[in-house]
PDB file of C-alpha atoms in Angstrom:
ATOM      1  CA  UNK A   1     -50.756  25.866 103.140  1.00  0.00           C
ATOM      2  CA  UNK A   2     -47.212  27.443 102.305  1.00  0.00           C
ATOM      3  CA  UNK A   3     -46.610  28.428  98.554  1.00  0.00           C
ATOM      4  CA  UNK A   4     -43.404  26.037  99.003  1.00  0.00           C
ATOM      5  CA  UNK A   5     -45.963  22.942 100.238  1.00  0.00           C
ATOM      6  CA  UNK A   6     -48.220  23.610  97.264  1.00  0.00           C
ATOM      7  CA  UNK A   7     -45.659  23.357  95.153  1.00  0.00           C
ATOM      8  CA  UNK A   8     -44.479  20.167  96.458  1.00  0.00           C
ATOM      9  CA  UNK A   9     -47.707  19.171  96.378  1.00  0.00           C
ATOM     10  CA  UNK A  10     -47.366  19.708  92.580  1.00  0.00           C
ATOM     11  CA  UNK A  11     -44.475  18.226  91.749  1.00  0.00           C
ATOM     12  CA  UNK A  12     -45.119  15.005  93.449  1.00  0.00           C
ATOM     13  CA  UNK A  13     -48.552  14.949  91.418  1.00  0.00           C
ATOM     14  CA  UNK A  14     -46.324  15.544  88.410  1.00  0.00           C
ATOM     15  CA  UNK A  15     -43.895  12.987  88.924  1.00  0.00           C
ATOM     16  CA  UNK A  16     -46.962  10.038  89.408  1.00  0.00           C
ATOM     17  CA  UNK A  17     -48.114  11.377  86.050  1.00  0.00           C
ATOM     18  CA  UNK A  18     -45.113  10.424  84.299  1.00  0.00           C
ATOM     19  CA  UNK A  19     -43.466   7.134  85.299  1.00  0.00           C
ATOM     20  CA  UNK A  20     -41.446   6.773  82.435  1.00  0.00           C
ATOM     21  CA  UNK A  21     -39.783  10.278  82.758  1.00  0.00           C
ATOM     22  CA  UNK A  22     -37.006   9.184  84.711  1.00  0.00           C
ATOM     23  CA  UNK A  23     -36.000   6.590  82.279  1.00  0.00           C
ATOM     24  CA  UNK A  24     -35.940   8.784  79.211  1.00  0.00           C
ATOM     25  CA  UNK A  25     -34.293  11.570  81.846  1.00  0.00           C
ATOM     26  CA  UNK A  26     -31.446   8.590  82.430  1.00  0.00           C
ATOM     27  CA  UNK A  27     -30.893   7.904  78.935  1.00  0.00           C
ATOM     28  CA  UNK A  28     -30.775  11.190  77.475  1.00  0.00           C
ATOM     29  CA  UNK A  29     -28.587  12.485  80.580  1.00  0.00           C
ATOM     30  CA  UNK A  30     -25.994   9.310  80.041  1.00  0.00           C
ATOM     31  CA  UNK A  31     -26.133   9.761  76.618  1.00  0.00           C
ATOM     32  CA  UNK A  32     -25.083  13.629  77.292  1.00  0.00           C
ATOM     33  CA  UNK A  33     -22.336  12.367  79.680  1.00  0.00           C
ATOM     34  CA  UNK A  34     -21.066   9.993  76.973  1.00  0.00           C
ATOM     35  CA  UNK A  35     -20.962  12.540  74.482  1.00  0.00           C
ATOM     36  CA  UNK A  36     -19.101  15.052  76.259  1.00  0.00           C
ATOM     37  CA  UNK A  37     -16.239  12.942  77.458  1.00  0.00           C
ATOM     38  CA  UNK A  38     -15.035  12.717  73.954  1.00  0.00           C
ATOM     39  CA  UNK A  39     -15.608  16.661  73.283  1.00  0.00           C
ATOM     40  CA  UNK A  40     -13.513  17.411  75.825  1.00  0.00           C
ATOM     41  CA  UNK A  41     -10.724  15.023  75.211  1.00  0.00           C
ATOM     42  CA  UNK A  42     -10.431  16.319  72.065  1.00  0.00           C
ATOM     43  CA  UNK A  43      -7.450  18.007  71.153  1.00  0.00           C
ATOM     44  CA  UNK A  44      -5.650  17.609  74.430  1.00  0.00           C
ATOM     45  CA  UNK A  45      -1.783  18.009  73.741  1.00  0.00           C
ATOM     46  CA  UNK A  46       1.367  19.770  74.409  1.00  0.00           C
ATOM     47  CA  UNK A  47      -0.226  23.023  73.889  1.00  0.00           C
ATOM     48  CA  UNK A  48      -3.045  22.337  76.665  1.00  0.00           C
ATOM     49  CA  UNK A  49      -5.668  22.917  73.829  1.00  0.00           C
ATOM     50  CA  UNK A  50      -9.107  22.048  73.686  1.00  0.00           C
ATOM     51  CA  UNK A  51     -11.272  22.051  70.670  1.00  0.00           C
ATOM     52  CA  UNK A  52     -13.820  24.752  70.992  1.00  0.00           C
ATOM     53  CA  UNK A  53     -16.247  22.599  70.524  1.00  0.00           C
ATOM     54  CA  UNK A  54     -16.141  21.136  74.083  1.00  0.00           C
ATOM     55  CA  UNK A  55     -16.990  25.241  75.142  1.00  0.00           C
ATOM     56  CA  UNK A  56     -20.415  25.184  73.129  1.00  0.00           C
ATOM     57  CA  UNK A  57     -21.549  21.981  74.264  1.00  0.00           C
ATOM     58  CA  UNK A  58     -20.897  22.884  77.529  1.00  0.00           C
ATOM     59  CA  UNK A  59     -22.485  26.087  77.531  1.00  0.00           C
ATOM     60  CA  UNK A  60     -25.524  24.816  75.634  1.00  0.00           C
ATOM     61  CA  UNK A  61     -26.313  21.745  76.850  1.00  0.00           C
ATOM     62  CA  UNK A  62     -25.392  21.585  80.841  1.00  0.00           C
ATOM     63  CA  UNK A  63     -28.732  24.186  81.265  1.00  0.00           C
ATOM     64  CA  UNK A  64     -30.872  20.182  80.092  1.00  0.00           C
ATOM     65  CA  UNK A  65     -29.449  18.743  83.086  1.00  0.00           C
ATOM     66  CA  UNK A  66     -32.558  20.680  84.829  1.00  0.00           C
ATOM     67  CA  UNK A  67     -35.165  18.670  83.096  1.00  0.00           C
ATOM     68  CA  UNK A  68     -37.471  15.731  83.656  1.00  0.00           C
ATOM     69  CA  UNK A  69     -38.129  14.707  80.336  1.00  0.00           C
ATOM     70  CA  UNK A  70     -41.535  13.944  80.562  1.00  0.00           C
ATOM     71  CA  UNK A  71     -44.477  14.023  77.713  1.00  0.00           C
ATOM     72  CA  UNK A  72     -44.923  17.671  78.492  1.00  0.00           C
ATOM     73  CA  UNK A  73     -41.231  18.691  77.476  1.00  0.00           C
ATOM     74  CA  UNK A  74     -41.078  16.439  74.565  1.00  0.00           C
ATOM     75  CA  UNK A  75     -44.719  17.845  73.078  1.00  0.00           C
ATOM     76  CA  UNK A  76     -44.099  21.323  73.920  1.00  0.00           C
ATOM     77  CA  UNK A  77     -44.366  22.700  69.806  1.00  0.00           C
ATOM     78  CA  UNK A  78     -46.900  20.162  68.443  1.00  0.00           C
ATOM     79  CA  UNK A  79     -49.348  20.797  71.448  1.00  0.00           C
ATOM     80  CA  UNK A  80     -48.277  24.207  73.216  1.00  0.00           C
ATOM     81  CA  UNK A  81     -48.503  21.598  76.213  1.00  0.00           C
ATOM     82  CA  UNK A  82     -46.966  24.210  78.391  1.00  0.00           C
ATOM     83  CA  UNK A  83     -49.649  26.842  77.831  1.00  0.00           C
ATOM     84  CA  UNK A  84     -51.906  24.101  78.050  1.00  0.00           C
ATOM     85  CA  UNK A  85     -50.855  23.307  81.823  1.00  0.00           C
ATOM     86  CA  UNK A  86     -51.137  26.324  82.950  1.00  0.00           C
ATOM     87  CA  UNK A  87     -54.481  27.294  81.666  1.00  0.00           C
ATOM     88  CA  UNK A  88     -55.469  24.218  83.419  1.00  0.00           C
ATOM     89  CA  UNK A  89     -53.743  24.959  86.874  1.00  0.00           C
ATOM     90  CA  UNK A  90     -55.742  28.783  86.573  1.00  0.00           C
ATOM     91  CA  UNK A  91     -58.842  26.716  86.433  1.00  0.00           C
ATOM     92  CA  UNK A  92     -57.632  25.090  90.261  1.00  0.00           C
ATOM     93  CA  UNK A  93     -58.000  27.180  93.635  1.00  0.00           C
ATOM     94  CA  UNK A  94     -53.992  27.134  93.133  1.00  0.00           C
ATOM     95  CA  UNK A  95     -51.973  30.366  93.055  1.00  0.00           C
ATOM     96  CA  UNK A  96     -49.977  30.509  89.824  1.00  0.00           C
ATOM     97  CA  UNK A  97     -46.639  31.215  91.765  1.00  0.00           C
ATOM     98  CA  UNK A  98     -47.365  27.929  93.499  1.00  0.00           C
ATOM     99  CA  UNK A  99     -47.007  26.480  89.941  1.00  0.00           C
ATOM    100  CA  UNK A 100     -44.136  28.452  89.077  1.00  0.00           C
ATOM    101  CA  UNK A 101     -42.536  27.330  92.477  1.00  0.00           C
ATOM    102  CA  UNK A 102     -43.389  23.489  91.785  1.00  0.00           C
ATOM    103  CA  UNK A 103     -41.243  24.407  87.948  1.00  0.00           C
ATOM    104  CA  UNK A 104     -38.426  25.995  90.444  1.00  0.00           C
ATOM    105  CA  UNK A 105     -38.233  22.471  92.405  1.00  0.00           C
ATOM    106  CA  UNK A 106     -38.398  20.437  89.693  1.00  0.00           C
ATOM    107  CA  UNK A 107     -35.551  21.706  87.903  1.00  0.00           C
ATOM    108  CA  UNK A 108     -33.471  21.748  90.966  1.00  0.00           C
ATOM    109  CA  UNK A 109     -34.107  18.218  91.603  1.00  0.00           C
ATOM    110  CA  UNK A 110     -33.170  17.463  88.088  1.00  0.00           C
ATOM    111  CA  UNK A 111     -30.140  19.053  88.318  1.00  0.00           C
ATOM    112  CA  UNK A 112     -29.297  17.558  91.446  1.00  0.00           C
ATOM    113  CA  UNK A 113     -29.838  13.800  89.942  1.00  0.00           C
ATOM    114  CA  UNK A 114     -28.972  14.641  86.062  1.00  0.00           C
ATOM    115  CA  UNK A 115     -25.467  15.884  87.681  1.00  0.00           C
ATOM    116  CA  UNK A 116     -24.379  12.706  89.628  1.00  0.00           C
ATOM    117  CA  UNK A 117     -25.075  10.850  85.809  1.00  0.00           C
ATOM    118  CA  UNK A 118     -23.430  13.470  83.923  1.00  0.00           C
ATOM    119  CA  UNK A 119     -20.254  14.426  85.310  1.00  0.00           C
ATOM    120  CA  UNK A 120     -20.045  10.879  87.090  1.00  0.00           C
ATOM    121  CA  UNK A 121     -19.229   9.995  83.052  1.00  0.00           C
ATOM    122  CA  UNK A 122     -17.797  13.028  82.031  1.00  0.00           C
ATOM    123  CA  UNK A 123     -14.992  12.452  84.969  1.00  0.00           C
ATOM    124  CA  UNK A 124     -14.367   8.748  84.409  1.00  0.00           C
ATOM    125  CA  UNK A 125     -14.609   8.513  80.475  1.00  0.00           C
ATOM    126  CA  UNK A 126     -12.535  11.824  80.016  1.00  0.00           C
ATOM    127  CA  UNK A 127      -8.806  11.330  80.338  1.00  0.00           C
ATOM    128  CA  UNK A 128      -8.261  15.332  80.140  1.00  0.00           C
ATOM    129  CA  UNK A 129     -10.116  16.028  82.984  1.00  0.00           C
ATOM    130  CA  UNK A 130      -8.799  12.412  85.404  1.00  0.00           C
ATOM    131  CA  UNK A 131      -5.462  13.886  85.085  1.00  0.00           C
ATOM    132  CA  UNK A 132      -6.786  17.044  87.755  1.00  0.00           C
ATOM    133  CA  UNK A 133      -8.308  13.556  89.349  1.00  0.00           C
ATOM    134  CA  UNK A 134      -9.302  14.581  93.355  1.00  0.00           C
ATOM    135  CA  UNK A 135     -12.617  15.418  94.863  1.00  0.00           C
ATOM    136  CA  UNK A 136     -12.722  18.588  95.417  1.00  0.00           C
ATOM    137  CA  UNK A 137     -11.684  19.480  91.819  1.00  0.00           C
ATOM    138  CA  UNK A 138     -14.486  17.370  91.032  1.00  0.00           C
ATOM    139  CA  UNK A 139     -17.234  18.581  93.078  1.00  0.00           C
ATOM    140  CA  UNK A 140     -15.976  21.976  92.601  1.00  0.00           C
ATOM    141  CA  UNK A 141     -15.282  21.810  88.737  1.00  0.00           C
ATOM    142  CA  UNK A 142     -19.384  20.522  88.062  1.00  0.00           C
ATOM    143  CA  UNK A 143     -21.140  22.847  90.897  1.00  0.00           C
ATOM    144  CA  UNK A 144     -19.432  25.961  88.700  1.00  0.00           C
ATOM    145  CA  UNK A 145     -21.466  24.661  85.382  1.00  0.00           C
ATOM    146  CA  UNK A 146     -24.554  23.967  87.448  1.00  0.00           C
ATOM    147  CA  UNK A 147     -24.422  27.126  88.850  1.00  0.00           C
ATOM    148  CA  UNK A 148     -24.138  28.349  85.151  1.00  0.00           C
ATOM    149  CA  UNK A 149     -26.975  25.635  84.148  1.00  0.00           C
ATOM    150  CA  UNK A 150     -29.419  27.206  86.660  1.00  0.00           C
ATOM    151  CA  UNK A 151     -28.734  30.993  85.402  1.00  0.00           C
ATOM    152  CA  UNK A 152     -29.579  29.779  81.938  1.00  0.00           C
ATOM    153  CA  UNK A 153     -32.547  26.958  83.393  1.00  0.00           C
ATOM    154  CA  UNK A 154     -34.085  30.250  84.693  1.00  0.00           C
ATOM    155  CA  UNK A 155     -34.363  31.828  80.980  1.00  0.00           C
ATOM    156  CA  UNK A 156     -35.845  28.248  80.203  1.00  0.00           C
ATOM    157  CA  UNK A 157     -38.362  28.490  82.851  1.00  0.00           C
ATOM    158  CA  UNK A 158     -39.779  31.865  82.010  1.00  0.00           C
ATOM    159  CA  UNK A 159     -40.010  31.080  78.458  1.00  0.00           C
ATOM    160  CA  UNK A 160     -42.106  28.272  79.855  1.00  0.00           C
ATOM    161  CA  UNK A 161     -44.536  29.871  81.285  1.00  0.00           C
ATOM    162  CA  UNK A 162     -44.718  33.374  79.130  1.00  0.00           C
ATOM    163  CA  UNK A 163     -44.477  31.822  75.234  1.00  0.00           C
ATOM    164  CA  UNK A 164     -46.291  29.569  73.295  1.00  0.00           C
ATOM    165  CA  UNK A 165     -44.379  26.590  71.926  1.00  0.00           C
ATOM    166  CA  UNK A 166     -43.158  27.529  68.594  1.00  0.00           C
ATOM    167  CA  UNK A 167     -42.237  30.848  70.087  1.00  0.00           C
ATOM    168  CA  UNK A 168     -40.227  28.929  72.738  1.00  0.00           C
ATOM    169  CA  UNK A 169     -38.754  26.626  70.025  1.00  0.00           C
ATOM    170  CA  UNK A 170     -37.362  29.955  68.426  1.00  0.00           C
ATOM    171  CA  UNK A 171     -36.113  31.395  71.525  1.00  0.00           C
ATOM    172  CA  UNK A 172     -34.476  28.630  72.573  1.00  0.00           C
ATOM    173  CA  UNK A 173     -32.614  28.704  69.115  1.00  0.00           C
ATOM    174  CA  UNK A 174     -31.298  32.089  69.911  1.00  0.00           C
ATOM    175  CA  UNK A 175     -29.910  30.857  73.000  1.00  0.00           C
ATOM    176  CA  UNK A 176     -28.158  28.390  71.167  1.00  0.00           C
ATOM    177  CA  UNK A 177     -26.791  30.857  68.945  1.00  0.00           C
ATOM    178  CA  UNK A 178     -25.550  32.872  71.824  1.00  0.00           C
ATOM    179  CA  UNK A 179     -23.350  30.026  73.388  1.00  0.00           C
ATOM    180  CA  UNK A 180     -22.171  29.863  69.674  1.00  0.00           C
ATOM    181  CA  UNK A 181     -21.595  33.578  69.650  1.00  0.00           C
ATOM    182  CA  UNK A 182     -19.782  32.992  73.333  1.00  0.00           C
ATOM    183  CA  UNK A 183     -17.487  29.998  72.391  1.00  0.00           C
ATOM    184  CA  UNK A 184     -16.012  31.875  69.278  1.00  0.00           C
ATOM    185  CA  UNK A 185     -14.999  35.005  70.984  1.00  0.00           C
ATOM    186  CA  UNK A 186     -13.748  32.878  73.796  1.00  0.00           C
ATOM    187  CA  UNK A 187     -11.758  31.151  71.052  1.00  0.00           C
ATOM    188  CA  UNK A 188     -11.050  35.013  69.635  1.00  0.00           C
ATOM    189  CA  UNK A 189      -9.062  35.782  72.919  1.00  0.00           C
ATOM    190  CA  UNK A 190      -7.179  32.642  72.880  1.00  0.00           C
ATOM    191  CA  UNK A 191      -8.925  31.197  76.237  1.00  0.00           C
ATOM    192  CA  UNK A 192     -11.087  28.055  76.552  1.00  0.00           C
ATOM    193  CA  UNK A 193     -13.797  28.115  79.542  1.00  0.00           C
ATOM    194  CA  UNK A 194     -13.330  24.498  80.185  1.00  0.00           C
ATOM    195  CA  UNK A 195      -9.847  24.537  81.071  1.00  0.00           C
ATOM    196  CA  UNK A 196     -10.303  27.910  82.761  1.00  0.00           C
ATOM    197  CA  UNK A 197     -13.156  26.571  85.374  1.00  0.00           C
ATOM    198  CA  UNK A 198     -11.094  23.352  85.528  1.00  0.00           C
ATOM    199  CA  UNK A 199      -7.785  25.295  86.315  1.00  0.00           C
ATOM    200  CA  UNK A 200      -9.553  27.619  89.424  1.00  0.00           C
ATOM    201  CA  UNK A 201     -11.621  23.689  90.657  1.00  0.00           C
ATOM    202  CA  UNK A 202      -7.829  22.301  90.752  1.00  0.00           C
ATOM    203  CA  UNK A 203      -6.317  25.327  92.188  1.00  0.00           C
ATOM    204  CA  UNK A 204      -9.426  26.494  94.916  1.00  0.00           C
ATOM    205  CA  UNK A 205     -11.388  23.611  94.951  1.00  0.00           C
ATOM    206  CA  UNK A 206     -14.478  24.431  97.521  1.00  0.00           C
ATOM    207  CA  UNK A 207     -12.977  27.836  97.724  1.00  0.00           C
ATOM    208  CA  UNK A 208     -13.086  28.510  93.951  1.00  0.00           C
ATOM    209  CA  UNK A 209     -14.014  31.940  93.211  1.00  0.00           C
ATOM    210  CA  UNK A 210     -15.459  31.268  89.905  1.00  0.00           C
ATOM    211  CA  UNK A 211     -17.735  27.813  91.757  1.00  0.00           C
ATOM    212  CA  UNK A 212     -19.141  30.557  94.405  1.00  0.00           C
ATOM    213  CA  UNK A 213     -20.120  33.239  91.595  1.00  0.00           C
ATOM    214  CA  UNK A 214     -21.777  30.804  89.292  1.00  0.00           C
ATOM    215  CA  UNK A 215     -23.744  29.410  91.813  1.00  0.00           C
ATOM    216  CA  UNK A 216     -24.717  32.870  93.539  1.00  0.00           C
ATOM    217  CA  UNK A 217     -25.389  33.699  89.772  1.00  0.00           C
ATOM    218  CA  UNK A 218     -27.614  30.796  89.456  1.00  0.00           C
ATOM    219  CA  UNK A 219     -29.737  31.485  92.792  1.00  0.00           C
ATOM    220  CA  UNK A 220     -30.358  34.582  91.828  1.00  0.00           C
ATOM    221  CA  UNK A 221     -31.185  33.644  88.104  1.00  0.00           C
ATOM    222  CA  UNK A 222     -33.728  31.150  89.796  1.00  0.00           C
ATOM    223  CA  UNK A 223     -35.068  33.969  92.128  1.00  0.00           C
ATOM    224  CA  UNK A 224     -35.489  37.007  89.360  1.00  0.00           C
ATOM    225  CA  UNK A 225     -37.449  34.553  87.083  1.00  0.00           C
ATOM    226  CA  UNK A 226     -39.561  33.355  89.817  1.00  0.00           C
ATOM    227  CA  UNK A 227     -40.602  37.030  90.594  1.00  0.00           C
ATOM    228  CA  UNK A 228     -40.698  38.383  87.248  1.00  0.00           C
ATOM    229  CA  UNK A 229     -42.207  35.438  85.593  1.00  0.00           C
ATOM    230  CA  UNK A 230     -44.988  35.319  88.362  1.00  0.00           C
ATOM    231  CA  UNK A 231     -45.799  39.014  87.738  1.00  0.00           C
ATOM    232  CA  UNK A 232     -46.062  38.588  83.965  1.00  0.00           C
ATOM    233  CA  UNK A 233     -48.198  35.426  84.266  1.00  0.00           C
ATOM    234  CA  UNK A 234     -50.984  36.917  86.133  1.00  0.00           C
ATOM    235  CA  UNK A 235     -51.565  39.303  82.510  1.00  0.00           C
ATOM    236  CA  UNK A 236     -51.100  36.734  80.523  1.00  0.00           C
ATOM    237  CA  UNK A 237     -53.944  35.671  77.748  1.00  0.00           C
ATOM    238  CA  UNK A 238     -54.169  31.287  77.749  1.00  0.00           C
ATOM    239  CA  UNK A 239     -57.161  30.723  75.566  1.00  0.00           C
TER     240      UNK A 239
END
């Protein structure tokens, strides 16, 4: 069998596992959606201004839209539930980039659904961004985060599968503080990254430089954890 049929294989297993996962995964992802409609409505005046506050949500949550949040994601520091799955999968006749693969899927797919929720609410609740109101300025305007989402989602994924939980939990901190870091010298230069990716989605649409480069970002993101991660894993001690 193909590493990508393996991996399927995988995922499907993973989904039966966890009924419930795409409840809490609809919840959390509205409740995201919600959120961020006000956050970027704030502010909005005769300046064009938005708070900066609608840049660091942005740029640290939109990277959640690629998870299932299952028992595994919401147990990852009490139990190390991550390390645990893999030291169970090396105990299978399954390659470990099959696994890694099956992680790869799953957070596409999530992205894929946790997108329709989220910007579905973020475009009808937000009365900054109906006023750019047309499809291709939608479509466009969310593929360029997702395309950021998956560049980060790849750090995510190899932190999975290389660090224990509490070192994830601190890692992912940093990464927090680094969107921070980002918004305020965004704010520094005068500039806001939600009106600038909503000004090139109005003006380019599907032809939107910045859409194409986050999303060629993201693939490749995806594909340099994959291999790196998968080279790594093989040394890696999970007693």
């Amino acid at each position: 069998m193909t590493i990508m049929k393996q991996a399927w294989m995988i995922t499907r297993q993973d989904f039966r596992k966890n009924p419930y996962a795409a409840l809490w995964t609809l919840l959390f992802i509205a409740y995201l959606g919600f959120t961020m409609s006000f956050a970027v409505s704030v502010q909005w005046g005769e300046h064009v201004a938005l708070s900066p506050v609608a840049d660091f949500i942005m740029l640290a949550l939109i990277p959640f839209l690629g998870f299932f949040y299952n028992r595994r994601a919401f147990k990852y520091l009490q139990e190390d539930s991550y390390t645990h799955m893999l030291a169970f999968f090396r105990t299978l006749p399954i390659p470990m980039k099959a696994v890694i693969m099956s992680r790869i899927q799953q957070g596409v797919l999530a992205f894929v659904v946790n997108s329709v929720i989220f910007f579905t609410l973020l475009f009808t609740l937000s009365g900054t961004l109906r006023i750019y109101a047309s499809t291709g300025f939608f479509v466009s305007f969310a593929l360029t985060w997702i395309g950021y989402g998956m560049l980060i989602q790849a750090i995510y994924i190899h932190l999975e599968f290389l660090k224990r939980g509490k070192e994830y939990f601190w890692l992912s901190i940093v990464v927090m503080i680094m969107c921070g870091i980002v918004t305020i010298i965004v704010r520094v230069c005068g500039a806001n990254l939600v009106l600038i990716t909503a000004s090139y989605s109005k003006e380019w649409m599907l032809l939107s430089p910045v859409m194409w480069g986050a999303l060629l970002a993201g693939a490749f993101g995806m594909f340099v954890s994959y291999r790196v991660t998968q080279r790594k894993l093989m040394k890696r001690d999970l007693t």
